[in-house]
């Protein structure tokens, strides 16, 4: 008699990557001088949406917009782009936050009156997730994009790259 065991490793990769992206967002928010309470309050909903759309390969990126509420103008923007064909290497799962922390310090602390929004960029026709709908991005006019590089590998070709936008 033989036993056959199958494990859906892609599900583990999705869970790993969604958790790591959320933790990175929390660190960006906290290190930028903002209150992470808003993110904490929407953590379960955000992770559910990310996991759903990572599973269907409909999630392009997770964006954190830091803006002045008085003018609705963007101060900083962080993009975490999802990669579905990342090189697996040895199949290990890892996160490298060193470059992210360096970029956070370089981008600087946000003015104290700033607020933030987390936006998940998806393909058209993606499955609906309760609590999530379409929205518009704030303009990045006059800002420069600074690539940080690969921040996570979740195996199965799934990974994430980071970048930020600033007026610097």
PDB file of C-alpha atoms in Angstrom:
ATOM      1  CA  UNK A   1       0.000   0.000   0.000  1.00  0.00           C
ATOM      2  CA  UNK A   2       1.258   3.475  -0.813  1.00  0.00           C
ATOM      3  CA  UNK A   3       0.249   6.889   0.375  1.00  0.00           C
ATOM      4  CA  UNK A   4       0.174   9.952  -1.820  1.00  0.00           C
ATOM      5  CA  UNK A   5       0.311  13.419  -0.276  1.00  0.00           C
ATOM      6  CA  UNK A   6      -0.248  16.579  -2.269  1.00  0.00           C
ATOM      7  CA  UNK A   7       0.417  20.040  -0.924  1.00  0.00           C
ATOM      8  CA  UNK A   8      -0.692  23.169  -2.678  1.00  0.00           C
ATOM      9  CA  UNK A   9       2.528  25.101  -2.276  1.00  0.00           C
ATOM     10  CA  UNK A  10       1.150  28.019  -4.294  1.00  0.00           C
ATOM     11  CA  UNK A  11      -1.329  28.667  -1.459  1.00  0.00           C
ATOM     12  CA  UNK A  12       1.599  28.845   0.977  1.00  0.00           C
ATOM     13  CA  UNK A  13       3.401  31.238  -1.360  1.00  0.00           C
ATOM     14  CA  UNK A  14       0.309  33.477  -1.583  1.00  0.00           C
ATOM     15  CA  UNK A  15      -0.093  33.541   2.208  1.00  0.00           C
ATOM     16  CA  UNK A  16       3.610  34.253   2.725  1.00  0.00           C
ATOM     17  CA  UNK A  17       3.704  37.085   0.185  1.00  0.00           C
ATOM     18  CA  UNK A  18       0.493  38.769   1.342  1.00  0.00           C
ATOM     19  CA  UNK A  19       1.691  38.721   4.965  1.00  0.00           C
ATOM     20  CA  UNK A  20       5.114  40.088   4.050  1.00  0.00           C
ATOM     21  CA  UNK A  21       3.655  42.878   1.916  1.00  0.00           C
ATOM     22  CA  UNK A  22       1.319  43.898   4.751  1.00  0.00           C
ATOM     23  CA  UNK A  23       4.170  43.893   7.274  1.00  0.00           C
ATOM     24  CA  UNK A  24       6.272  45.992   4.878  1.00  0.00           C
ATOM     25  CA  UNK A  25       3.415  48.481   4.511  1.00  0.00           C
ATOM     26  CA  UNK A  26       3.145  48.715   8.289  1.00  0.00           C
ATOM     27  CA  UNK A  27       6.867  49.467   8.542  1.00  0.00           C
ATOM     28  CA  UNK A  28       6.700  52.084   5.768  1.00  0.00           C
ATOM     29  CA  UNK A  29       3.759  53.773   7.509  1.00  0.00           C
ATOM     30  CA  UNK A  30       5.345  53.646  10.968  1.00  0.00           C
ATOM     31  CA  UNK A  31       8.831  54.706   9.836  1.00  0.00           C
ATOM     32  CA  UNK A  32       7.309  57.547   7.791  1.00  0.00           C
ATOM     33  CA  UNK A  33       5.854  58.990  10.998  1.00  0.00           C
ATOM     34  CA  UNK A  34       2.243  57.995  10.270  1.00  0.00           C
ATOM     35  CA  UNK A  35      -0.219  56.136  12.492  1.00  0.00           C
ATOM     36  CA  UNK A  36      -0.568  52.461  11.455  1.00  0.00           C
ATOM     37  CA  UNK A  37      -4.011  52.170  13.153  1.00  0.00           C
ATOM     38  CA  UNK A  38      -5.877  52.562   9.857  1.00  0.00           C
ATOM     39  CA  UNK A  39      -3.920  49.702   8.299  1.00  0.00           C
ATOM     40  CA  UNK A  40      -4.343  47.581  11.416  1.00  0.00           C
ATOM     41  CA  UNK A  41      -8.104  48.130  11.289  1.00  0.00           C
ATOM     42  CA  UNK A  42      -8.311  46.934   7.696  1.00  0.00           C
ATOM     43  CA  UNK A  43      -5.649  44.210   7.961  1.00  0.00           C
ATOM     44  CA  UNK A  44      -7.972  41.189   7.574  1.00  0.00           C
ATOM     45  CA  UNK A  45      -9.885  42.727   4.668  1.00  0.00           C
ATOM     46  CA  UNK A  46      -6.690  43.777   2.886  1.00  0.00           C
ATOM     47  CA  UNK A  47      -5.087  40.364   3.350  1.00  0.00           C
ATOM     48  CA  UNK A  48      -8.257  38.626   2.120  1.00  0.00           C
ATOM     49  CA  UNK A  49      -8.343  40.808  -1.017  1.00  0.00           C
ATOM     50  CA  UNK A  50      -4.615  40.368  -1.672  1.00  0.00           C
ATOM     51  CA  UNK A  51      -4.796  36.592  -1.214  1.00  0.00           C
ATOM     52  CA  UNK A  52      -7.849  36.286  -3.456  1.00  0.00           C
ATOM     53  CA  UNK A  53      -6.250  38.284  -6.258  1.00  0.00           C
ATOM     54  CA  UNK A  54      -2.816  36.680  -5.868  1.00  0.00           C
ATOM     55  CA  UNK A  55      -4.483  33.263  -6.197  1.00  0.00           C
ATOM     56  CA  UNK A  56      -6.208  34.331  -9.415  1.00  0.00           C
ATOM     57  CA  UNK A  57      -3.119  36.238 -10.610  1.00  0.00           C
ATOM     58  CA  UNK A  58      -5.189  39.408 -10.879  1.00  0.00           C
ATOM     59  CA  UNK A  59      -3.175  41.565  -8.433  1.00  0.00           C
ATOM     60  CA  UNK A  60      -0.653  43.839 -10.165  1.00  0.00           C
ATOM     61  CA  UNK A  61       0.519  45.933  -7.249  1.00  0.00           C
ATOM     62  CA  UNK A  62      -0.133  47.253  -3.772  1.00  0.00           C
ATOM     63  CA  UNK A  63       0.160  51.030  -3.549  1.00  0.00           C
ATOM     64  CA  UNK A  64       0.413  53.218  -0.467  1.00  0.00           C
ATOM     65  CA  UNK A  65      -0.526  56.828  -1.156  1.00  0.00           C
ATOM     66  CA  UNK A  66       0.541  59.386   1.466  1.00  0.00           C
ATOM     67  CA  UNK A  67      -1.269  62.674   0.924  1.00  0.00           C
ATOM     68  CA  UNK A  68      -2.176  66.017   2.458  1.00  0.00           C
ATOM     69  CA  UNK A  69      -5.904  65.900   3.299  1.00  0.00           C
ATOM     70  CA  UNK A  70      -6.259  69.684   2.970  1.00  0.00           C
ATOM     71  CA  UNK A  71      -5.301  69.615  -0.729  1.00  0.00           C
ATOM     72  CA  UNK A  72      -5.598  65.878  -1.520  1.00  0.00           C
ATOM     73  CA  UNK A  73      -2.099  66.181  -3.051  1.00  0.00           C
ATOM     74  CA  UNK A  74       0.285  63.254  -3.014  1.00  0.00           C
ATOM     75  CA  UNK A  75       3.348  63.648  -0.786  1.00  0.00           C
ATOM     76  CA  UNK A  76       4.814  60.134  -1.159  1.00  0.00           C
ATOM     77  CA  UNK A  77       3.740  56.994  -2.944  1.00  0.00           C
ATOM     78  CA  UNK A  78       5.008  53.477  -2.396  1.00  0.00           C
ATOM     79  CA  UNK A  79       4.451  50.754  -5.000  1.00  0.00           C
ATOM     80  CA  UNK A  80       4.935  47.066  -4.313  1.00  0.00           C
ATOM     81  CA  UNK A  81       4.675  45.384  -7.698  1.00  0.00           C
ATOM     82  CA  UNK A  82       3.723  41.712  -7.832  1.00  0.00           C
ATOM     83  CA  UNK A  83       5.866  39.437  -9.987  1.00  0.00           C
ATOM     84  CA  UNK A  84       4.384  36.138 -11.142  1.00  0.00           C
ATOM     85  CA  UNK A  85       7.406  34.843 -13.020  1.00  0.00           C
ATOM     86  CA  UNK A  86      10.177  35.519 -10.523  1.00  0.00           C
ATOM     87  CA  UNK A  87      13.139  33.163 -10.668  1.00  0.00           C
ATOM     88  CA  UNK A  88      12.578  30.458  -8.090  1.00  0.00           C
ATOM     89  CA  UNK A  89      16.219  29.725  -7.446  1.00  0.00           C
ATOM     90  CA  UNK A  90      16.286  27.078  -4.742  1.00  0.00           C
ATOM     91  CA  UNK A  91      12.587  27.497  -3.930  1.00  0.00           C
ATOM     92  CA  UNK A  92      13.272  29.355  -0.705  1.00  0.00           C
ATOM     93  CA  UNK A  93      10.963  32.032   0.657  1.00  0.00           C
ATOM     94  CA  UNK A  94      12.616  35.227   1.804  1.00  0.00           C
ATOM     95  CA  UNK A  95      12.197  38.926   2.461  1.00  0.00           C
ATOM     96  CA  UNK A  96      14.949  41.533   2.268  1.00  0.00           C
ATOM     97  CA  UNK A  97      13.917  44.649   4.159  1.00  0.00           C
ATOM     98  CA  UNK A  98      17.361  46.283   4.282  1.00  0.00           C
ATOM     99  CA  UNK A  99      16.872  48.144   0.983  1.00  0.00           C
ATOM    100  CA  UNK A 100      13.321  49.043   2.004  1.00  0.00           C
ATOM    101  CA  UNK A 101      14.482  50.600   5.304  1.00  0.00           C
ATOM    102  CA  UNK A 102      17.188  52.521   3.467  1.00  0.00           C
ATOM    103  CA  UNK A 103      14.581  53.875   1.012  1.00  0.00           C
ATOM    104  CA  UNK A 104      12.226  54.839   3.851  1.00  0.00           C
ATOM    105  CA  UNK A 105      15.008  56.867   5.494  1.00  0.00           C
ATOM    106  CA  UNK A 106      15.888  58.435   2.146  1.00  0.00           C
ATOM    107  CA  UNK A 107      12.235  59.357   1.421  1.00  0.00           C
ATOM    108  CA  UNK A 108      11.966  60.999   4.848  1.00  0.00           C
ATOM    109  CA  UNK A 109       9.218  61.491   7.377  1.00  0.00           C
ATOM    110  CA  UNK A 110       5.829  62.596   6.089  1.00  0.00           C
ATOM    111  CA  UNK A 111       4.370  65.870   7.405  1.00  0.00           C
ATOM    112  CA  UNK A 112       2.310  65.203  10.542  1.00  0.00           C
ATOM    113  CA  UNK A 113      -1.029  66.179   8.970  1.00  0.00           C
ATOM    114  CA  UNK A 114      -0.705  63.556   6.221  1.00  0.00           C
ATOM    115  CA  UNK A 115      -3.073  60.631   5.761  1.00  0.00           C
ATOM    116  CA  UNK A 116      -2.691  57.482   3.670  1.00  0.00           C
ATOM    117  CA  UNK A 117      -4.667  55.040   1.564  1.00  0.00           C
ATOM    118  CA  UNK A 118      -3.817  51.488   0.523  1.00  0.00           C
ATOM    119  CA  UNK A 119      -4.847  50.717  -3.046  1.00  0.00           C
ATOM    120  CA  UNK A 120      -4.726  47.293  -4.678  1.00  0.00           C
ATOM    121  CA  UNK A 121      -4.222  47.479  -8.453  1.00  0.00           C
ATOM    122  CA  UNK A 122      -5.902  44.605 -10.256  1.00  0.00           C
ATOM    123  CA  UNK A 123      -6.815  43.382 -13.705  1.00  0.00           C
ATOM    124  CA  UNK A 124     -10.236  44.219 -15.118  1.00  0.00           C
ATOM    125  CA  UNK A 125     -12.646  41.327 -14.588  1.00  0.00           C
ATOM    126  CA  UNK A 126     -11.060  40.179 -11.353  1.00  0.00           C
ATOM    127  CA  UNK A 127     -13.352  38.500  -8.807  1.00  0.00           C
ATOM    128  CA  UNK A 128     -15.121  40.861  -6.422  1.00  0.00           C
ATOM    129  CA  UNK A 129     -13.991  40.966  -2.802  1.00  0.00           C
ATOM    130  CA  UNK A 130     -16.312  42.448  -0.203  1.00  0.00           C
ATOM    131  CA  UNK A 131     -15.194  45.898   0.922  1.00  0.00           C
ATOM    132  CA  UNK A 132     -13.105  46.607  -2.190  1.00  0.00           C
ATOM    133  CA  UNK A 133     -14.029  48.624  -5.263  1.00  0.00           C
ATOM    134  CA  UNK A 134     -12.373  50.623  -8.024  1.00  0.00           C
ATOM    135  CA  UNK A 135     -10.808  54.010  -7.336  1.00  0.00           C
ATOM    136  CA  UNK A 136      -8.578  56.635  -8.910  1.00  0.00           C
ATOM    137  CA  UNK A 137      -4.931  57.258  -8.102  1.00  0.00           C
ATOM    138  CA  UNK A 138      -3.698  60.670  -7.074  1.00  0.00           C
ATOM    139  CA  UNK A 139      -1.434  62.361  -9.616  1.00  0.00           C
ATOM    140  CA  UNK A 140       2.314  61.737  -9.518  1.00  0.00           C
ATOM    141  CA  UNK A 141       2.978  64.821 -11.662  1.00  0.00           C
ATOM    142  CA  UNK A 142       6.225  66.474 -10.599  1.00  0.00           C
ATOM    143  CA  UNK A 143       7.355  63.367  -8.718  1.00  0.00           C
ATOM    144  CA  UNK A 144      10.163  60.932  -9.514  1.00  0.00           C
ATOM    145  CA  UNK A 145       9.993  57.146  -9.187  1.00  0.00           C
ATOM    146  CA  UNK A 146      12.853  55.458  -7.327  1.00  0.00           C
ATOM    147  CA  UNK A 147      13.195  51.694  -7.807  1.00  0.00           C
ATOM    148  CA  UNK A 148      14.227  49.766  -4.711  1.00  0.00           C
ATOM    149  CA  UNK A 149      14.370  46.276  -6.208  1.00  0.00           C
ATOM    150  CA  UNK A 150      13.185  42.823  -5.239  1.00  0.00           C
ATOM    151  CA  UNK A 151      11.940  42.752  -1.672  1.00  0.00           C
ATOM    152  CA  UNK A 152      10.441  39.255  -1.430  1.00  0.00           C
ATOM    153  CA  UNK A 153      10.449  35.840  -3.043  1.00  0.00           C
ATOM    154  CA  UNK A 154       7.615  33.511  -2.138  1.00  0.00           C
ATOM    155  CA  UNK A 155       8.661  30.602  -4.429  1.00  0.00           C
ATOM    156  CA  UNK A 156       6.430  29.231  -7.206  1.00  0.00           C
ATOM    157  CA  UNK A 157       7.498  32.230  -9.299  1.00  0.00           C
ATOM    158  CA  UNK A 158       5.730  34.644  -6.946  1.00  0.00           C
ATOM    159  CA  UNK A 159       7.607  37.699  -5.723  1.00  0.00           C
ATOM    160  CA  UNK A 160       7.471  41.444  -5.121  1.00  0.00           C
ATOM    161  CA  UNK A 161       9.493  44.485  -6.134  1.00  0.00           C
ATOM    162  CA  UNK A 162       9.306  47.855  -4.436  1.00  0.00           C
ATOM    163  CA  UNK A 163       9.614  51.479  -5.523  1.00  0.00           C
ATOM    164  CA  UNK A 164       8.644  54.882  -4.153  1.00  0.00           C
ATOM    165  CA  UNK A 165       7.662  58.220  -5.633  1.00  0.00           C
ATOM    166  CA  UNK A 166       8.831  61.514  -4.128  1.00  0.00           C
ATOM    167  CA  UNK A 167       9.360  65.170  -4.973  1.00  0.00           C
ATOM    168  CA  UNK A 168      13.108  64.766  -4.462  1.00  0.00           C
TER     169      UNK A 168
END
